[in-house]
Short mmCIF file of C-alpha atoms in Angstrom, two decimals:
data_model
loop_
_atom_site.label_atom_id
_atom_site.label_comp_id
_atom_site.label_asym_id
_atom_site.label_seq_id
_atom_site.Cartn_x
_atom_site.Cartn_y
_atom_site.Cartn_z
CA PHE A 18 48.21 -30.83 7.50
CA LEU A 19 49.68 -32.95 4.72
CA ASN A 20 46.32 -32.83 3.23
CA ILE A 21 46.55 -29.45 2.29
CA ALA A 22 50.20 -28.51 2.43
CA ASP A 23 53.76 -30.04 1.37
CA ARG A 24 56.16 -27.93 2.88
CA TYR A 25 56.45 -26.02 6.32
CA THR A 26 58.84 -23.20 7.57
CA HIS A 27 58.78 -21.37 10.77
CA VAL A 28 60.38 -18.39 13.16
CA GLN A 29 61.27 -19.03 16.34
CA ALA A 30 60.13 -16.87 19.26
CA PRO A 31 61.80 -15.81 22.20
CA ASN A 32 59.88 -18.35 24.36
CA GLY A 33 61.48 -21.12 22.37
CA ASP A 34 57.65 -21.83 20.56
CA TYR A 35 57.47 -21.28 16.96
CA ILE A 36 55.41 -19.02 14.56
CA GLN A 37 54.52 -21.70 11.78
CA PHE A 38 54.13 -21.49 7.81
CA LEU A 39 51.75 -24.19 6.39
CA ILE A 40 53.07 -23.99 2.51
CA GLN A 41 51.09 -25.11 -0.91
CA ASP A 42 52.64 -26.56 -3.79
CA GLU A 43 52.16 -23.39 -6.19
CA ILE A 44 53.75 -20.90 -3.59
CA THR A 45 57.46 -20.75 -4.92
CA GLU A 46 60.05 -20.93 -2.48
CA GLU A 47 60.60 -17.18 -3.41
CA MET A 48 57.44 -16.28 -2.45
CA ALA A 49 57.47 -18.33 1.06
CA VAL A 50 61.08 -16.77 1.73
CA HIS A 51 59.44 -13.38 1.09
CA ALA A 52 56.59 -13.93 3.41
CA ARG A 53 58.81 -14.99 6.13
CA SER A 54 61.15 -11.92 5.80
CA VAL A 55 58.23 -9.83 5.77
CA LEU A 56 56.91 -11.58 9.08
CA GLN A 57 60.34 -11.10 10.62
CA SER A 58 60.81 -7.45 9.60
CA PHE A 59 57.71 -6.57 11.28
CA LEU A 60 58.41 -8.32 14.45
CA SER A 61 62.15 -6.69 14.29
CA ASN A 62 62.68 -4.35 17.43
CA ILE A 63 62.72 -0.86 16.68
CA PRO A 64 65.13 0.86 19.42
CA ASN A 65 64.04 3.91 21.36
CA SER A 66 60.27 3.49 20.18
CA ASN A 67 57.19 3.33 22.46
CA TYR A 68 55.70 0.23 21.20
CA GLY A 69 58.36 -1.55 19.02
CA SER A 70 61.24 -1.34 21.08
CA ASN A 71 60.82 -4.91 22.59
CA LYS A 72 58.50 -6.90 20.45
CA SER A 73 59.17 -10.24 22.51
CA ALA A 74 55.64 -10.66 24.02
CA VAL A 75 54.33 -10.06 20.63
CA MET A 76 56.23 -12.89 19.05
CA ASN A 77 55.59 -14.89 22.23
CA SER A 78 51.59 -14.26 22.06
CA ILE A 79 51.53 -15.47 18.58
CA ALA A 80 53.74 -18.55 18.81
CA SER A 81 51.61 -19.47 21.83
CA SER A 82 48.24 -19.05 20.06
CA ASN A 83 49.30 -22.14 17.85
CA ALA A 84 48.04 -19.72 14.68
CA ILE A 85 49.12 -20.59 11.40
CA MET A 86 50.26 -18.59 8.19
CA LEU A 87 48.62 -20.32 5.10
CA LEU A 88 50.20 -20.05 2.25
CA LEU A 89 47.62 -21.12 -0.18
CA ASN A 90 47.36 -21.66 -3.84
CA ASP A 91 44.46 -19.37 -4.72
CA GLU A 92 40.97 -18.59 -3.74
CA ASP A 93 39.74 -22.11 -4.81
CA GLU A 94 41.41 -23.67 -1.64
CA TYR A 95 38.71 -21.58 0.07
CA ASP A 96 36.42 -24.69 -0.72
CA ASN A 97 39.04 -27.17 -0.01
CA PRO A 98 37.20 -29.82 2.36
CA TYR A 99 40.40 -30.76 4.02
CA LEU A 100 41.18 -27.24 4.68
CA GLU A 101 37.62 -26.58 6.25
CA ASP A 102 38.52 -29.98 8.19
CA LEU A 103 41.51 -28.19 10.13
CA PHE A 104 39.18 -25.15 10.93
CA ASP A 105 36.48 -27.16 12.01
CA SER A 106 38.98 -28.94 14.24
CA GLY A 107 39.82 -25.65 15.92
CA ILE A 108 43.09 -24.50 13.56
CA LYS A 109 43.40 -21.00 13.28
CA GLY A 110 45.45 -18.57 11.34
CA GLN A 111 45.86 -16.35 8.28
CA ASP A 112 45.52 -16.94 4.77
CA LEU A 113 47.85 -15.41 1.91
CA LEU A 114 47.53 -16.70 -1.74
CA SER A 115 50.34 -17.13 -4.34
CA THR A 116 48.20 -15.12 -6.93
CA GLU A 117 48.73 -11.88 -4.36
CA ILE A 118 52.48 -12.18 -3.63
CA PHE A 119 54.48 -10.05 -5.40
CA PRO A 120 58.37 -9.77 -4.29
CA GLU A 121 60.73 -7.06 -5.39
CA GLY A 122 61.97 -7.45 -8.84
CA VAL A 123 59.14 -9.54 -10.22
CA LEU A 124 57.48 -7.89 -13.63
CA VAL A 125 54.42 -6.84 -11.25
CA TYR A 126 56.03 -5.23 -8.65
CA ASN A 127 58.32 -3.21 -11.39
CA GLN A 128 55.17 -2.11 -13.18
CA SER A 129 53.07 -1.50 -10.01
CA SER A 130 50.31 -3.31 -11.95
CA ALA A 131 48.96 -5.04 -8.75
CA ARG A 132 49.75 -4.78 -4.92
CA ASN A 133 51.46 -7.25 -3.24
CA ALA A 134 49.09 -8.24 -0.38
CA THR A 135 51.67 -9.92 1.86
CA TYR A 136 52.20 -6.96 4.03
CA GLU A 137 48.36 -6.55 4.63
CA GLU A 138 47.64 -10.55 5.57
CA ILE A 139 51.11 -10.82 7.63
CA LEU A 140 49.85 -7.65 9.68
CA HIS A 141 46.67 -8.88 10.14
CA PHE A 142 48.22 -12.20 11.40
CA ILE A 143 50.33 -10.02 14.25
CA HIS A 144 47.80 -7.62 14.85
CA GLY A 145 45.39 -10.36 15.76
CA TYR A 146 47.29 -12.88 17.51
CA GLY A 147 50.17 -10.46 18.91
CA ILE A 148 49.31 -6.90 19.06
CA GLN A 149 45.88 -7.10 20.49
CA PRO A 150 46.66 -9.58 23.37
CA ALA A 151 50.34 -8.47 24.12
CA ILE A 152 49.83 -4.58 23.77
CA PRO A 153 46.12 -4.06 24.60
CA TRP A 154 47.00 -0.06 25.20
CA MET A 155 48.31 -0.03 21.48
CA GLN A 156 45.03 -1.62 20.45
CA THR A 157 43.08 1.44 22.23
CA GLU A 158 45.37 4.04 20.73
CA LEU A 159 44.64 2.41 17.45
CA LEU A 160 40.79 2.56 17.91
CA ALA A 161 40.88 5.90 19.16
CA ALA A 162 42.84 7.16 16.11
CA MET A 163 40.07 5.13 13.78
CA ASN A 164 37.09 6.63 15.21
CA HIS A 165 38.66 9.95 14.91
CA ALA A 166 39.17 8.90 11.34
CA ILE A 167 35.82 7.72 10.84
CA GLU A 168 34.45 10.77 12.25
CA ASN A 169 36.10 13.02 9.95
CA GLU A 170 35.94 11.15 6.81
CA TYR A 171 39.24 10.27 6.02
CA TYR A 172 38.73 6.62 6.62
CA ASN A 173 35.58 5.27 4.98
CA PRO A 174 35.20 1.50 5.59
CA LEU A 175 33.92 -0.52 2.97
CA LEU A 176 30.43 -1.41 2.91
CA ASP A 177 30.63 -4.86 3.15
CA LEU A 178 33.25 -4.94 5.77
CA PRO A 179 32.20 -6.19 9.09
CA VAL A 180 32.51 -3.68 12.29
CA GLU A 181 34.63 -5.85 14.01
CA ASP A 182 37.23 -5.56 11.21
CA TYR A 183 37.36 -1.93 10.63
CA ASP A 184 40.45 -1.70 12.77
CA GLU A 185 42.54 -4.35 11.42
CA GLU A 186 41.78 -2.74 7.81
CA TYR A 187 42.42 0.82 9.07
CA LEU A 188 45.56 -0.51 10.24
CA ALA A 189 46.62 -2.55 7.19
CA MET A 190 45.52 0.50 4.79
CA GLY A 191 47.79 2.87 7.05
CA PHE A 192 50.39 0.63 6.83
CA GLU A 193 50.55 0.27 3.06
CA CYS A 194 49.89 4.29 2.79
CA TYR A 195 52.94 4.94 4.73
CA PHE A 196 55.16 2.32 2.96
CA GLY A 197 54.31 3.77 -0.44
CA LEU A 198 52.10 1.21 -1.86
CA TRP A 199 49.53 3.49 -2.91
CA ALA A 200 51.87 6.48 -3.60
CA HIS A 201 51.92 5.92 -7.48
CA ASN A 202 48.17 7.51 -7.35
CA PRO A 203 46.71 4.15 -9.22
CA ASN A 204 43.02 5.57 -8.29
CA ASP A 205 44.17 9.18 -9.58
CA ASP A 206 42.37 10.81 -6.42
CA GLY A 207 45.04 10.91 -3.97
CA TYR A 208 43.36 7.76 -2.31
CA SER A 209 44.30 4.58 -0.97
CA GLY A 210 42.54 1.13 -1.20
CA ASP A 211 39.20 0.94 -2.85
CA ASN A 212 38.65 4.98 -1.78
CA GLU A 213 38.76 3.84 1.66
CA TYR A 214 41.54 6.13 2.69
CA ALA A 215 42.45 9.58 1.92
CA PHE A 216 46.14 9.90 2.01
CA ASN A 217 48.09 7.94 -0.49
CA SER A 218 51.79 8.81 0.63
CA ARG A 219 53.68 9.03 4.07
CA GLN A 220 53.86 12.70 3.84
CA ALA A 221 50.10 13.28 3.43
CA MET A 222 49.22 10.79 5.87
CA GLU A 223 51.99 12.65 8.52
CA LEU A 224 49.69 15.76 7.58
CA GLY A 225 46.38 14.28 7.57
CA ASP A 226 46.42 11.25 9.91
CA PRO A 227 49.51 12.24 12.46
CA GLN A 228 47.84 9.63 15.23
CA LEU A 229 48.27 6.38 12.84
CA TYR A 230 51.10 7.82 11.33
CA GLY A 231 53.08 8.34 14.65
CA LEU A 232 51.78 4.84 15.64
CA ILE A 233 52.88 2.96 12.77
CA LYS A 234 56.15 4.58 12.60
CA ASP A 235 56.82 3.85 16.61
CA PHE A 236 56.16 0.00 15.92
CA PHE A 237 57.59 -0.62 12.57
CA GLY A 238 60.01 2.34 12.04
CA GLU A 239 61.25 4.06 8.99
CA SER A 240 62.52 1.06 6.69
CA LEU A 241 61.14 -2.23 5.79
CA LEU A 242 64.37 -4.24 7.53
CA TYR A 243 64.09 -7.51 5.47
CA THR A 244 66.54 -7.97 2.73
CA PRO A 245 65.09 -8.83 -0.59
CA SER A 246 66.62 -11.39 -2.97
CA LEU A 247 65.90 -10.14 -6.68
CA PRO A 248 64.68 -13.02 -8.86
CA ASP A 249 67.05 -14.86 -11.13
CA ASP A 250 65.70 -13.50 -14.31
CA PHE A 251 66.02 -9.96 -13.14
CA GLU A 252 67.71 -7.75 -15.58
CA GLY A 253 68.70 -4.16 -15.37
CA LYS A 254 68.85 -1.79 -12.90
CA PHE A 255 67.11 -2.23 -9.66
CA SER A 256 66.71 1.30 -7.55
CA ILE A 257 65.76 2.27 -3.94
CA SER A 258 66.13 5.83 -4.27
CA TYR A 259 62.98 7.38 -5.17
CA SER A 260 62.36 8.67 -8.74
CA PRO A 261 59.09 10.15 -9.79
CA GLU A 262 59.98 8.38 -12.94
CA ILE A 263 59.92 5.03 -11.47
CA ASP A 264 56.72 3.97 -10.26
CA TYR A 265 58.01 1.11 -8.02
CA THR A 266 60.52 3.62 -6.65
CA ASN A 267 57.48 4.77 -4.05
CA LYS A 268 57.74 1.89 -2.20
CA SER A 269 61.48 0.40 -2.82
CA GLN A 270 62.63 3.56 -1.42
CA TYR A 271 61.91 2.39 1.92
CA LEU A 272 64.32 -0.65 1.77
CA ASP A 273 68.05 -0.47 2.98
CA ASN A 274 69.16 -3.35 1.59
CA VAL A 275 69.11 -5.36 -1.74
CA SER A 276 70.66 -8.84 -2.79
CA LEU A 277 70.91 -9.80 -6.71
CA SER A 278 70.77 -13.55 -7.50
CA GLY A 279 71.28 -15.22 -10.58
CA THR A 280 73.95 -15.05 -13.33
CA ILE A 281 72.31 -12.17 -15.03
CA ALA A 282 74.29 -8.73 -15.24
CA SER A 283 72.16 -6.13 -13.06
CA ASP A 284 73.18 -2.87 -11.49
CA ILE A 285 71.71 -1.65 -7.84
CA LEU A 286 70.89 2.12 -7.30
CA GLY A 287 70.87 2.77 -3.14
CA ASN A 288 69.39 5.35 -1.72
CA ASP A 289 70.30 7.83 1.51
CA LYS A 290 70.19 5.40 4.11
CA ASP A 291 72.82 3.15 5.32
CA ASN A 292 72.69 0.47 2.46
CA ILE A 293 73.77 -3.14 2.38
CA LEU A 294 73.78 -3.86 -1.36
CA LYS A 295 75.13 -7.64 -2.51
CA GLY A 296 75.78 -8.83 -6.08
CA ASN A 297 75.62 -11.93 -8.02
CA LEU A 298 77.60 -14.11 -10.26
CA ALA A 299 77.83 -11.71 -12.94
CA THR A 300 79.30 -8.34 -13.44
CA ASN A 301 77.13 -5.70 -11.56
CA HIS A 302 77.56 -1.76 -10.91
CA PHE A 303 76.99 -0.26 -7.72
CA ASN A 304 75.74 3.44 -6.52
CA GLY A 305 75.41 3.81 -3.08
CA GLY A 306 73.81 6.69 -1.96
CA ALA A 307 74.64 9.17 0.83
CA GLY A 308 74.78 6.58 3.68
CA ASP A 309 77.62 4.46 5.06
CA ASP A 310 77.09 1.46 2.51
CA LEU A 311 78.54 -2.10 2.67
CA ILE A 312 78.54 -3.30 -1.08
CA ILE A 313 79.34 -6.94 -1.28
CA GLY A 314 80.56 -7.70 -4.79
CA TYR A 315 81.78 -11.32 -4.75
#
């Protein structure tokens, strides 16, 4: 392990075992915290839901599999002989590259100039090692929704995608659509991905693919449940209230909480949920929305 990574973190499962991360040197601390926070959010219970009300079995399944989230520097690591040795020895897991992690507040996120692949890769990890073994009836429902989507031509798997991966990409594409990653319409045609999925917003998905919409809402809820900490160099106003003039709010509107960091005077605009908004060491302005907000100004 020390041949390919120099840092480690984990999330503890209810059975006392660990869901593990190995972290290479070009992954910043902020990137690693973001990836771990996304995993914790995905595995948080959603009260009164069918599949998501108690995710203990999913967490235990991932931990017991000994699968590892591998936070790697870049694509060159795929040819790293030490990494190949690990896989040859039986290690399994999911990779996520530093070149595809864009937490809230960084320039790429703010400009919506590239997709944050953290959600997709963490979801693949949870789907393969948690959902499929622990909730097979959810997998059955997913496959039924996918087959219906393919038959009706609103999910078009990429030509080079193996058939056995159709379901995980369908789930990931639906998740990204549901949480607004494609709602700024970068393809100019209302599609998500590489023209794989015929919807690009939660509203369009609810109407056009109600089966997958219901599945994702049931397991993940309506909001991203982690609290992003904006980078030290963030300056200006960060909004989690949707505005058609601000592309990134297509996705930030599904956050409930935000924390500033550093010493630069910055502001936060809340939304209609119950927000937790945290300041930094500078002078901050907070504008909560319609919810019952907690503002921690320091």
